[in-house]
Coordinates of C-alpha atoms and ligand atoms in Angstrom, one line a residue:
Chain A
M1 CA 13.3 8.3 -7.4
K2 CA 13.7 7.4 -3.8
I3 CA 11.4 5.0 -2.0
L4 CA 10.6 5.2 1.7
V5 CA 9.4 1.9 3.3
A6 CA 7.9 1.7 6.8
V7 CA 8.6 -1.5 8.7
K8 CA 7.2 -2.4 12.1
R9 CA 8.5 -5.0 14.6
V10 CA 5.5 -7.1 15.7
I11 CA 4.8 -10.5 17.3
D12 CA 5.6 -13.2 14.8
Y13 CA 2.5 -14.4 12.9
N14 CA 3.1 -18.0 14.0
V15 CA 2.8 -17.2 17.7
K16 CA -0.5 -17.3 19.4
P17 CA -0.8 -14.1 21.4
R18 CA -1.7 -14.4 25.1
V19 CA -3.5 -11.8 27.1
K20 CA -1.6 -10.8 30.3
A21 CA -3.3 -12.0 33.5
D22 CA -3.6 -8.4 34.8
G23 CA -5.5 -7.3 31.7
T24 CA -3.1 -4.6 30.7
G25 CA -2.1 -6.0 27.3
V26 CA -0.7 -8.9 25.4
D27 CA 2.3 -10.7 26.8
L28 CA 5.3 -9.9 24.6
A29 CA 8.0 -11.1 27.0
N30 CA 10.1 -13.9 25.5
V31 CA 7.9 -14.0 22.4
K32 CA 9.3 -14.3 19.0
M33 CA 9.2 -10.9 17.2
S34 CA 9.5 -10.4 13.4
M35 CA 8.9 -7.9 10.7
N36 CA 5.2 -7.3 10.1
P37 CA 4.4 -9.7 7.1
F38 CA 2.8 -6.9 5.1
D39 CA 6.0 -4.8 5.5
E40 CA 8.1 -7.6 4.1
I41 CA 5.9 -7.4 1.1
A42 CA 6.5 -3.6 1.0
V43 CA 10.3 -4.0 1.2
E44 CA 10.1 -6.6 -1.6
E45 CA 8.1 -4.3 -3.8
A46 CA 10.6 -1.5 -3.3
I47 CA 13.4 -3.8 -4.3
R48 CA 11.6 -5.0 -7.4
L49 CA 11.0 -1.4 -8.4
R50 CA 14.6 -0.7 -8.0
E51 CA 15.5 -3.8 -10.0
K52 CA 13.2 -2.5 -12.8
G53 CA 15.1 0.7 -12.8
K54 CA 12.1 2.7 -11.4
A55 CA 13.8 3.5 -8.1
A56 CA 17.4 4.6 -7.2
E57 CA 17.4 4.3 -3.4
I58 CA 15.4 2.5 -0.7
V59 CA 15.2 3.9 2.8
A60 CA 13.6 1.7 5.5
V61 CA 12.1 3.4 8.6
S62 CA 11.0 1.9 11.8
I63 CA 9.5 3.5 14.9
G64 CA 9.9 1.4 18.0
P65 CA 12.2 0.1 20.7
A66 CA 16.0 -0.4 20.2
K67 CA 15.3 -4.0 19.1
A68 CA 13.5 -2.6 16.0
Q69 CA 17.1 -2.3 14.7
E70 CA 16.8 -6.1 14.0
T71 CA 13.8 -5.4 11.8
L72 CA 15.6 -2.7 10.0
R73 CA 18.7 -5.0 9.5
T74 CA 16.3 -7.5 8.0
A75 CA 15.1 -4.9 5.5
L76 CA 18.7 -4.0 4.7
A77 CA 19.6 -7.6 4.2
M78 CA 16.6 -8.0 1.8
G79 CA 18.0 -5.1 -0.2
A80 CA 17.2 -1.7 1.3
D81 CA 20.1 0.8 1.1
R82 CA 19.9 2.5 4.5
A83 CA 17.7 2.7 7.5
I84 CA 16.3 5.1 10.1
L85 CA 15.3 4.0 13.5
V86 CA 13.1 6.4 15.4
E87 CA 13.6 5.0 18.8
T88 CA 11.1 5.1 21.6
E89 CA 10.1 2.5 24.3
D90 CA 6.5 3.8 24.2
E91 CA 3.7 2.3 22.1
V92 CA 3.2 4.7 19.3
E93 CA -0.2 5.0 17.7
P94 CA -0.7 5.1 13.9
L95 CA -1.4 8.9 13.9
A96 CA 1.9 9.7 15.6
V97 CA 3.7 7.1 13.4
A98 CA 2.2 8.9 10.4
K99 CA 3.4 12.3 11.7
I100 CA 6.9 11.0 12.1
L101 CA 6.9 9.4 8.7
K102 CA 5.6 12.7 7.3
A103 CA 8.5 14.6 8.8
I104 CA 10.9 12.0 7.4
A105 CA 9.3 12.3 4.0
D106 CA 9.7 16.1 4.2
E107 CA 13.4 15.5 4.6
E108 CA 13.9 12.7 2.2
Q109 CA 11.5 13.7 -0.5
P110 CA 10.6 10.1 -1.7
G111 CA 8.6 9.6 -4.9
L112 CA 6.8 6.7 -3.3
V113 CA 6.2 5.6 0.3
L114 CA 5.4 1.9 0.8
L115 CA 3.7 0.6 3.9
G116 CA 1.9 -2.6 4.9
K117 CA -1.9 -2.4 4.8
Q118 CA -2.1 -3.5 8.4
A119 CA 0.1 -4.3 11.4
I120 CA -0.9 -7.7 12.6
S121 CA -0.5 -6.5 16.2
D122 CA -2.9 -3.6 16.6
D123 CA -4.8 -4.5 13.3
S124 CA -5.4 -0.8 12.8
N125 CA -5.1 -0.5 9.1
Q126 CA -4.6 3.3 9.3
T127 CA -1.1 4.5 9.1
G128 CA -0.6 4.7 5.3
Q129 CA -3.9 6.5 4.7
M130 CA -3.0 8.9 7.5
L131 CA 0.4 9.6 6.1
A132 CA -1.1 10.2 2.6
A133 CA -3.5 12.7 4.2
L134 CA -0.8 14.5 6.1
M135 CA 1.4 14.7 3.0
G136 CA -1.5 15.9 0.9
R137 CA -0.8 13.1 -1.5
P138 CA -2.8 10.3 -3.1
Q139 CA -3.1 6.8 -1.6
G140 CA -3.2 3.4 -3.2
T141 CA -4.3 1.1 -0.4
F142 CA -4.4 -2.8 -0.3
A143 CA -2.2 -3.1 -3.4
N144 CA -2.2 -6.2 -5.5
A145 CA -0.1 -4.8 -8.3
V146 CA 2.0 -1.6 -8.6
E147 CA 3.3 -0.1 -11.8
V148 CA 5.3 3.1 -11.9
E149 CA 5.3 5.0 -15.2
G150 CA 6.6 8.5 -15.6
D151 CA 5.1 10.7 -12.9
S152 CA 2.3 8.4 -11.9
V153 CA 1.8 5.0 -10.3
T154 CA -1.0 2.7 -11.2
V155 CA -2.2 0.5 -8.3
K156 CA -4.5 -2.4 -8.6
R157 CA -6.3 -2.7 -5.3
E158 CA -7.9 -5.6 -3.4
V159 CA -11.3 -4.5 -2.5
D160 CA -14.5 -6.1 -1.1
G161 CA -15.9 -6.6 -4.5
G162 CA -12.8 -7.8 -6.3
L163 CA -10.1 -5.7 -7.8
E164 CA -10.1 -2.0 -8.7
T165 CA -7.5 0.2 -10.4
V166 CA -6.5 3.7 -9.4
K167 CA -4.0 6.0 -11.1
L168 CA -2.1 8.3 -8.7
T169 CA 0.1 11.3 -9.3
L170 CA 3.5 10.9 -7.7
P171 CA 4.6 11.3 -4.9
A172 CA 2.1 8.8 -3.6
V173 CA 1.6 6.4 -0.7
V174 CA 0.9 2.7 -1.3
T175 CA 0.0 0.0 1.2
T176 CA 0.5 -3.6 0.4
D177 CA -1.8 -6.5 0.4
L178 CA -0.9 -10.2 0.5
R179 CA -0.9 -11.0 -3.2
L180 CA 1.4 -8.1 -4.3
N181 CA 4.5 -10.3 -4.3
E182 CA 6.3 -13.1 -2.4
P183 CA 9.1 -11.6 -0.3
R184 CA 12.5 -13.0 -0.8
Y185 CA 14.6 -14.4 2.0
A186 CA 17.8 -12.6 2.7
S187 CA 20.9 -14.6 1.8
L188 CA 23.7 -15.1 4.2
P189 CA 26.1 -12.9 2.4
N190 CA 23.4 -10.2 2.2
I191 CA 22.8 -10.5 6.0
M192 CA 26.5 -10.0 6.5
K193 CA 26.6 -7.0 4.1
A194 CA 23.5 -5.5 5.9
K195 CA 25.5 -5.1 9.1
S196 CA 27.6 -2.4 7.5
K197 CA 24.8 -0.5 5.8
P198 CA 24.0 2.9 7.3
L199 CA 21.4 3.0 10.1
S200 CA 20.8 6.3 11.7
A201 CA 19.2 6.6 15.1
K202 CA 16.6 9.3 15.9
T203 CA 13.9 10.0 18.4
P204 CA 10.3 11.3 17.9
A205 CA 11.5 14.6 19.5
D206 CA 14.0 15.0 16.6
Y207 CA 10.9 15.4 14.4
G208 CA 8.9 17.4 16.9
V209 CA 6.2 14.8 17.2
D210 CA 4.3 14.2 20.4
T211 CA 3.7 10.5 20.8
A212 CA 1.3 10.7 23.8
P213 CA -1.5 8.3 23.0
R214 CA -4.9 9.6 22.1
L215 CA -6.6 6.4 22.9
K216 CA -6.4 5.1 26.5
T217 CA -6.5 1.3 26.8
L218 CA -8.7 0.7 29.8
K219 CA -8.5 -3.1 29.6
V220 CA -7.4 -6.0 27.4
S221 CA -9.3 -9.2 27.9
E222 CA -9.5 -12.7 26.4
P223 CA -12.2 -13.1 23.7
P224 CA -15.0 -15.6 24.6
V225 CA -13.6 -19.1 24.0
R226 CA -15.5 -21.5 21.7
Q227 CA -15.9 -25.0 23.0
A228 CA -15.1 -27.8 20.6
G229 CA -18.4 -29.6 19.7
V230 CA -19.1 -33.1 18.6
K231 CA -17.5 -35.2 15.9
V232 CA -20.0 -37.1 13.8
A233 CA -19.2 -40.5 12.4
D234 CA -20.4 -40.2 8.8
V235 CA -22.2 -38.2 6.2
D236 CA -25.6 -39.4 7.2
E237 CA -25.1 -38.1 10.8
L238 CA -23.8 -34.8 9.3
V239 CA -26.9 -34.5 7.1
A240 CA -29.2 -35.0 10.1
K241 CA -27.3 -32.3 12.0
I242 CA -27.5 -29.9 9.1
K243 CA -31.2 -30.5 8.7
A244 CA -31.7 -29.9 12.4
L245 CA -30.1 -26.5 11.9
G246 CA -32.9 -25.6 9.6
I247 CA -30.7 -24.6 6.6
A248 CA -31.5 -27.5 4.3
Chain B
M1 CA -23.8 13.6 20.2
K2 CA -24.3 14.2 16.5
T3 CA -22.9 11.4 14.3
L4 CA -22.4 11.2 10.5
V5 CA -22.4 7.8 8.8
L6 CA -20.7 7.3 5.5
V7 CA -23.2 5.2 3.4
E8 CA -22.0 2.4 1.1
H9 CA -24.4 1.7 -1.6
G10 CA -24.9 0.0 -5.0
D11 CA -27.7 -0.2 -7.5
G12 CA -29.5 2.5 -5.5
K13 CA -29.6 0.4 -2.4
V14 CA -27.9 0.8 1.0
H15 CA -25.5 -2.0 1.8
D16 CA -26.3 -4.2 4.8
A17 CA -23.0 -3.3 6.5
T18 CA -24.1 0.3 6.6
L19 CA -27.3 -0.7 8.3
A20 CA -25.1 -2.2 11.1
T21 CA -23.1 1.0 11.2
V22 CA -26.3 3.0 11.7
T23 CA -27.1 0.9 14.7
A24 CA -23.7 1.6 16.2
A25 CA -24.0 5.3 15.5
G26 CA -27.5 5.3 17.1
K27 CA -25.9 4.2 20.4
L28 CA -23.9 7.5 20.4
G29 CA -26.6 9.9 19.4
S30 CA -28.5 11.3 16.4
V31 CA -27.6 9.9 12.9
A32 CA -27.1 11.7 9.7
A33 CA -26.2 9.6 6.6
L34 CA -23.8 10.8 4.0
V35 CA -24.3 9.5 0.5
C36 CA -21.5 10.1 -2.0
G37 CA -21.9 9.1 -5.6
D38 CA -23.0 10.3 -8.9
G39 CA -26.2 10.7 -10.9
E40 CA -29.4 8.7 -10.6
E41 CA -27.8 5.8 -8.6
A42 CA -26.7 8.2 -5.9
A43 CA -30.1 9.9 -5.8
K44 CA -31.8 6.6 -5.4
A45 CA -29.3 5.5 -2.7
A46 CA -30.1 8.8 -0.8
A47 CA -33.8 8.1 -1.0
A48 CA -33.1 4.6 0.3
A49 CA -31.0 5.9 3.1
A50 CA -33.8 8.3 4.1
T51 CA -36.0 5.4 4.9
V52 CA -33.5 3.6 7.2
A53 CA -34.9 3.5 10.7
G54 CA -32.9 5.8 13.0
V55 CA -31.5 8.1 10.2
D56 CA -32.6 11.7 10.9
K57 CA -31.1 13.4 7.9
V58 CA -29.4 12.4 4.6
L59 CA -26.7 14.5 3.0
L60 CA -26.2 13.8 -0.7
A61 CA -22.9 14.7 -2.3
S62 CA -23.4 14.1 -6.0
G63 CA -20.9 14.5 -8.8
P64 CA -18.3 12.7 -10.9
A65 CA -15.6 13.3 -8.2
Y66 CA -17.6 11.1 -5.8
A67 CA -18.7 8.4 -8.2
Q68 CA -15.9 5.9 -7.2
M69 CA -15.4 6.8 -3.6
L70 CA -11.8 8.0 -4.2
A71 CA -10.5 8.6 -0.7
E72 CA -8.7 11.8 -1.7
N73 CA -12.0 13.4 -2.9
V74 CA -14.3 11.9 -0.3
A75 CA -12.1 12.8 2.7
A76 CA -11.8 16.4 1.4
L77 CA -15.6 16.5 1.3
I78 CA -16.1 15.0 4.8
V79 CA -13.6 17.1 6.7
P80 CA -15.5 20.4 6.5
L81 CA -18.8 18.6 7.1
M82 CA -17.3 17.4 10.4
D83 CA -17.6 21.0 11.8
D84 CA -21.2 20.0 12.5
Y85 CA -20.7 16.5 13.8
D86 CA -19.0 14.9 16.8
A87 CA -18.4 11.5 15.2
L88 CA -17.8 9.9 11.8
L89 CA -18.7 6.3 11.5
C90 CA -17.7 4.1 8.5
N91 CA -18.0 0.4 7.8
A92 CA -14.9 -1.6 8.5
S93 CA -15.0 -2.5 4.8
S94 CA -12.3 -1.9 2.1
N95 CA -14.1 1.4 1.4
G96 CA -14.4 2.5 5.0
K97 CA -10.8 1.5 5.8
N98 CA -9.6 3.5 2.9
V99 CA -11.5 6.7 3.6
A100 CA -11.8 7.0 7.4
P101 CA -8.1 7.2 8.4
R102 CA -7.6 9.9 5.8
V103 CA -10.4 11.9 7.5
A104 CA -9.0 11.1 10.9
A105 CA -5.5 12.4 10.1
L106 CA -6.9 15.6 8.6
L107 CA -9.0 16.2 11.8
D108 CA -5.9 15.3 13.9
V109 CA -7.7 12.5 15.7
M110 CA -6.8 8.9 16.3
Q111 CA -9.2 6.5 14.6
L112 CA -10.9 3.7 16.4
S113 CA -10.7 0.7 14.0
D114 CA -13.2 -2.1 13.8
I115 CA -15.2 -1.5 16.9
I116 CA -17.4 -4.4 18.2
S117 CA -19.2 -2.6 21.0
V118 CA -20.1 0.9 22.2
E119 CA -19.4 1.1 26.0
G120 CA -19.9 4.8 26.5
D121 CA -19.7 8.1 24.7
K122 CA -15.9 7.7 24.1
T123 CA -15.3 4.1 25.1
F124 CA -15.4 1.2 22.7
T125 CA -14.1 -2.4 22.4
R126 CA -12.1 -3.6 19.5
P127 CA -10.3 -6.8 18.6
I128 CA -6.5 -6.8 18.3
Y129 CA -3.9 -9.5 17.5
A130 CA -6.3 -11.3 15.1
G131 CA -9.0 -11.3 17.7
N132 CA -6.9 -13.1 20.3
A133 CA -7.4 -10.1 22.6
I134 CA -10.2 -7.6 23.0
A135 CA -9.1 -4.0 24.0
T136 CA -11.4 -1.6 25.7
V137 CA -10.3 1.9 24.6
E138 CA -11.3 5.4 25.5
S139 CA -10.7 8.3 23.1
S140 CA -9.4 11.6 24.4
D141 CA -9.9 13.3 21.0
P142 CA -12.6 16.1 20.6
K143 CA -14.1 14.2 17.7
L144 CA -14.4 10.5 17.0
V145 CA -13.6 8.7 13.7
I146 CA -14.7 5.1 13.9
T147 CA -14.9 2.0 11.7
V148 CA -17.5 -0.5 12.6
R149 CA -17.3 -4.2 12.4
G150 CA -20.7 -5.1 10.8
T151 CA -21.0 -8.5 12.2
A152 CA -21.0 -7.1 15.8
F153 CA -24.1 -4.9 15.4
A154 CA -27.7 -5.7 14.4
K155 CA -28.8 -4.2 11.1
A156 CA -31.1 -1.1 11.4
A157 CA -34.4 -1.7 9.6
S158 CA -34.2 -0.4 6.0
E159 CA -37.7 0.9 6.2
G160 CA -39.5 3.0 8.7
G161 CA -37.5 6.2 8.6
S162 CA -38.5 9.4 6.8
A163 CA -35.5 11.6 6.8
G164 CA -35.1 14.6 4.5
V165 CA -32.4 14.7 1.9
E166 CA -30.2 17.7 1.7
N167 CA -27.6 18.4 -1.0
V168 CA -24.1 19.1 0.0
S169 CA -21.1 20.0 -2.1
G170 CA -17.4 19.7 -1.5
P171 CA -14.2 20.9 -3.1
G172 CA -14.6 18.2 -5.8
D173 CA -11.8 16.5 -7.6
Q174 CA -8.5 16.9 -5.8
G175 CA -6.6 16.1 -8.9
L176 CA -4.5 13.5 -7.2
S177 CA -6.1 10.3 -8.3
S178 CA -8.3 8.8 -10.9
F179 CA -10.3 5.7 -11.3
G180 CA -9.2 3.1 -13.8
G181 CA -11.9 0.5 -13.6
C182 CA -12.7 -2.6 -11.7
E183 CA -12.6 -6.3 -12.2
S184 CA -15.4 -7.9 -10.3
V185 CA -17.4 -11.0 -11.0
K186 CA -21.1 -10.4 -10.4
S187 CA -22.6 -13.4 -8.9
D188 CA -26.1 -14.3 -7.7
R189 CA -24.7 -15.8 -4.5
P190 CA -25.3 -14.1 -1.2
E191 CA -22.6 -11.6 -0.3
L192 CA -20.2 -13.0 2.2
T193 CA -20.6 -10.4 5.0
S194 CA -24.4 -10.9 5.0
A195 CA -24.8 -14.5 4.0
K196 CA -26.7 -16.8 6.4
V197 CA -24.7 -19.8 5.3
I198 CA -21.1 -19.9 4.0
V199 CA -19.2 -22.8 2.5
S200 CA -15.5 -22.1 2.5
G201 CA -12.7 -24.1 0.9
G202 CA -9.0 -24.3 1.7
R203 CA -5.8 -25.3 0.1
A204 CA -7.0 -29.0 0.0
L205 CA -9.2 -28.1 -2.9
K206 CA -6.2 -28.5 -5.3
D207 CA -7.1 -26.0 -8.1
A208 CA -9.7 -23.6 -9.4
E209 CA -11.5 -26.4 -11.3
T210 CA -11.7 -28.7 -8.3
F211 CA -12.8 -25.9 -6.0
K212 CA -15.6 -25.2 -8.4
E213 CA -16.6 -28.8 -8.8
V214 CA -16.6 -29.7 -5.1
I215 CA -17.6 -26.5 -3.3
L216 CA -20.2 -24.8 -5.6
P217 CA -22.7 -27.6 -5.7
L218 CA -22.8 -27.8 -1.9
A219 CA -23.1 -24.0 -1.7
D220 CA -25.9 -24.1 -4.3
K221 CA -27.8 -26.7 -2.3
L222 CA -27.7 -24.5 0.8
G223 CA -28.1 -21.1 -0.9
A224 CA -24.8 -20.3 0.6
G225 CA -22.1 -17.7 0.0
V226 CA -18.7 -19.0 -0.9
G227 CA -15.5 -18.2 1.0
A228 CA -11.9 -19.4 1.1
S229 CA -8.8 -19.4 3.1
R230 CA -5.8 -17.3 2.2
A231 CA -4.0 -20.4 0.9
A232 CA -6.9 -21.0 -1.6
V233 CA -6.8 -17.4 -2.8
D234 CA -3.0 -17.2 -3.1
A235 CA -3.1 -20.4 -5.1
G236 CA -5.6 -18.8 -7.5
Y237 CA -8.6 -21.2 -6.8
V238 CA -10.8 -18.1 -6.2
P239 CA -10.6 -14.3 -6.4
N240 CA -9.2 -12.2 -3.5
D241 CA -12.6 -11.1 -2.3
Y242 CA -13.4 -14.6 -1.2
Q243 CA -10.8 -14.5 1.6
V244 CA -12.1 -14.9 5.1
G245 CA -9.9 -13.9 8.0
Q246 CA -7.9 -11.4 9.9
T247 CA -6.8 -9.6 6.8
G248 CA -9.8 -10.6 4.6
K249 CA -13.5 -10.5 5.3
I250 CA -15.0 -10.9 8.8
V251 CA -18.1 -13.1 8.6
A252 CA -20.5 -14.4 11.2
P253 CA -23.2 -16.4 9.4
Q254 CA -25.6 -18.8 11.1
V255 CA -23.7 -21.7 9.7
Y256 CA -20.0 -21.7 8.5
I257 CA -18.8 -24.9 6.8
A258 CA -15.0 -25.1 6.5
V259 CA -13.9 -27.6 4.0
G260 CA -10.2 -28.6 3.9
I261 CA -9.2 -25.6 6.0
S262 CA -6.7 -26.2 8.8
G263 CA -7.9 -23.3 11.0
A264 CA -4.9 -21.0 11.3
I265 CA -5.4 -18.1 13.8
Q266 CA -5.6 -15.7 10.9
H267 CA -8.5 -17.7 9.4
L268 CA -10.3 -18.2 12.7
A269 CA -10.1 -14.4 13.3
G270 CA -12.5 -14.0 10.4
M271 CA -15.1 -16.6 11.2
K272 CA -15.1 -17.7 14.8
D273 CA -18.2 -15.6 15.6
S274 CA -20.3 -17.7 13.3
K275 CA -23.2 -19.2 15.1
T276 CA -22.5 -22.8 14.2
I277 CA -19.2 -24.0 12.7
I278 CA -19.0 -27.2 10.7
A279 CA -15.6 -28.6 9.7
I280 CA -14.6 -31.3 7.3
N281 CA -10.9 -32.2 7.4
K282 CA -9.0 -35.4 7.0
D283 CA -6.7 -34.5 9.9
E284 CA -8.4 -35.1 13.2
D285 CA -6.0 -32.9 15.0
A286 CA -6.6 -29.9 12.7
P287 CA -7.0 -26.8 14.9
I288 CA -10.3 -26.0 13.1
F289 CA -11.9 -28.8 15.2
Q290 CA -11.2 -26.8 18.3
V291 CA -13.7 -24.3 17.3
A292 CA -16.1 -26.5 15.3
D293 CA -19.5 -27.4 16.7
I294 CA -19.8 -30.3 14.3
G295 CA -16.8 -32.0 12.8
L296 CA -16.4 -34.8 10.4
V297 CA -12.9 -36.4 9.9
G298 CA -12.3 -37.8 6.4
D299 CA -11.5 -37.2 2.8
L300 CA -13.4 -34.2 1.6
F301 CA -13.4 -35.5 -2.0
K302 CA -15.6 -38.4 -0.8
I303 CA -17.6 -36.5 1.9
V304 CA -18.6 -33.4 0.1
P305 CA -20.1 -34.9 -3.0
E306 CA -22.0 -37.5 -0.8
L307 CA -23.2 -34.7 1.5
T308 CA -24.4 -32.6 -1.5
G309 CA -26.2 -35.6 -2.9
K310 CA -28.0 -36.4 0.4
L311 CA -29.1 -32.8 1.2
Ligands
FAD401 C1 -0.1 -11.6 7.4 C2 -0.9 -12.8 7.2 C3 -2.3 -12.6 7.0 C4 -3.1 -13.7 6.8 N1 -4.4 -13.5 6.7 C5 -5.2 -14.6 6.5 C6 -6.6 -14.5 6.3 O1 -7.2 -13.4 6.3 N2 -7.3 -15.6 6.1 C7 -6.8 -16.9 6.0 O2 -7.5 -17.9 5.8 N3 -5.5 -17.0 6.2 C8 -4.7 -15.9 6.4 N4 -3.3 -16.1 6.6 C9 -2.7 -17.5 6.3 C10 -2.8 -18.5 7.4 O3 -1.8 -18.3 8.3 C11 -2.8 -19.9 6.8 O4 -1.6 -20.1 6.1 C12 -4.0 -20.2 5.9 O5 -5.2 -19.9 6.6 C13 -4.0 -21.7 5.6 O6 -5.0 -22.0 4.7 P1 -5.6 -23.5 4.6 O7 -6.2 -23.9 5.9 O8 -6.5 -23.6 3.4 O9 -4.3 -24.4 4.2 P2 -3.5 -25.5 5.1 O10 -3.1 -24.9 6.4 O11 -2.5 -26.0 4.2 O12 -4.6 -26.5 5.5 C14 -5.2 -27.4 4.5 C15 -6.0 -28.4 5.3 O13 -6.7 -29.3 4.5 C16 -6.7 -30.6 5.0 N5 -6.8 -31.5 3.9 C17 -6.0 -31.8 2.9 N6 -6.5 -32.7 2.0 C18 -7.7 -33.0 2.5 C19 -8.7 -33.9 2.0 N7 -8.6 -34.6 0.9 N8 -9.9 -34.0 2.7 C20 -10.0 -33.3 3.9 N9 -9.1 -32.4 4.3 C21 -8.0 -32.3 3.7 C22 -5.4 -30.7 5.8 O14 -5.5 -31.7 6.8 C23 -5.3 -29.3 6.3 O15 -5.8 -29.2 7.6 C24 -2.5 -15.0 6.8 C25 -1.1 -15.2 7.0 C26 -0.4 -14.1 7.3 C27 1.1 -14.3 7.5
AMP402 N1 5.9 1.8 14.5 C1 6.0 1.7 13.2 N2 7.1 1.7 12.6 C2 7.2 1.6 11.2 N3 6.1 1.4 10.5 C3 4.9 1.4 11.0 C4 4.8 1.5 12.4 N4 3.5 1.4 12.7 C5 2.8 1.2 11.5 N5 3.7 1.2 10.5 C6 3.4 1.0 9.1 O1 2.0 1.2 8.9 C7 1.5 -0.1 8.4 C8 0.0 -0.2 8.9 O2 0.0 -0.2 10.3 P1 -1.3 0.0 11.2 O3 -2.0 1.2 10.7 O4 -0.8 0.1 12.6 O5 -2.2 -1.2 11.0 C9 2.4 -1.2 8.8 O6 2.3 -2.3 8.0 C10 3.8 -0.4 8.7 O7 4.2 -0.4 7.3

């Protein structure tokens, strides 16, 4: 079986995002960019499935600017076999991303598509579910454990009430949660090797997908800032404060 | 505008988060509530939904295919119903996030995730970048699919409405997925997203046993819900559903007490709308103190037991 993994280039999770003064968005100039952390988990899971003999080939896909090549090279260095960059300088919304991934899935016929549950930039948490819908296939979102057996995949999901398990008929779409695995670091030799792995360049037009946004961003603003309050000296003072709040 | 709200329910009751979603839907127009489920529980939930203030009509889809809210089956049910509605609103919960985008894609519309305000018929605000920015966005789609952040809207009254209940049926089991059970620990504690007080513990709590010994007595004293940072969940101190943050639960209690939590942006994203934040941390420069209304610097293993004793 082939596994398709979607990886997005986003602001590094250690960077505190700053809103642009003109209110048009978040300042990404000269900011460290990395692979979306949930997507690293997706790549790792794909590699583990291949190591267990459940998958034969891993194809990583990214939709984004030319620089997203770096993100794909990271996926290749971790262990993906080849990569597809769908290049566009425009911001592409989850629906259009899902349409492009659907077109790629039609060509590649993967048994499993792995995505992150959420891009830490737009925080949409949509793309995997949308892709599953467009493919007419089942979805295992927020995966905590994934087991492929025969023609089905069992996904343990992190849900509001704890964990739940669903069994899906392959092909299926799975989105990763934080506890699924701990992604490996790419070793230096693997980073070197990744440079010669195949990476094909495409455009949204190659897949006939219109990426014009459906949502118009009218404004991006700073959230209200919280002021730091007081520090109390000891537990007695804290007790007095808590009592004053009327909760004890 | 005609809106449809996907109801979340359990034990025949409507979840609090759905009451907030009803309020958000009411800002757009009339509200119909869709209850999916099976058997007596679903019928009870539909009766409960019918009394929610602001709900005009309840649609009940009952059957084994809908018992577990499997997204494949529920989305297939909702899509044809949307012929009659202009907007679908779901909670920004694990359930809503699972179902809504599937519906959106089938309707070929771009979903609005996690809205925190309704600014107009098609205009909403939503947090992005872990709440470090708030985007005002306008949809150009003919229909709206929305998930609602429950902490941002008041809860509709659960009594006062008198809607009729209408049965609807859908295409049933899509044959793509099946439910294999759940592992959830039932507790008598207030649920995180509706708790008035929350005590949360971080990595500093050492292990599951220590977390239990230090945090739970304080939470018991205050009748509080219990939360945690990602680090505490990853280390296995508590189950995954305790996680508060950007990629966990979003909470806004009256009082949030952070114990041994540093205050990473991903954690702050989930709790900084709490009314009063109290932080206990031995590092006086911990970022949590930048958002805390009341801070106490010191060793939590001394402070918390003493605090619990004195309350
Ligand atoms: C994609 C992604 C998503 C994430 N999502 C979330 C999320 O939803 N929620 C979340 O919480 N995190 C999330 N994180 C993780 C986040 O970045 C931090 O790593 C995490 O919040 C740290 O948890 P912590 O504060 O418990 O641990 P630490 O940062 O290690 O802080 C421990 C604190 O305890 C204090 N301490 C230690 N001993 C004592 C003592 N004896 N007495 C008093 N204080 C003490 C220390 O001074 C320190 O401040 C996410 C990260 C990523 C990459
Ligand atoms: N531009 C993109 N390129 C590749 N994958 C993407 C892109 N956007 C979203 N994804 C995938 O979809 C997941 C969820 O993203 P989102 O729905 O935007 O929160 C991410 O973790 C990625 O796996």
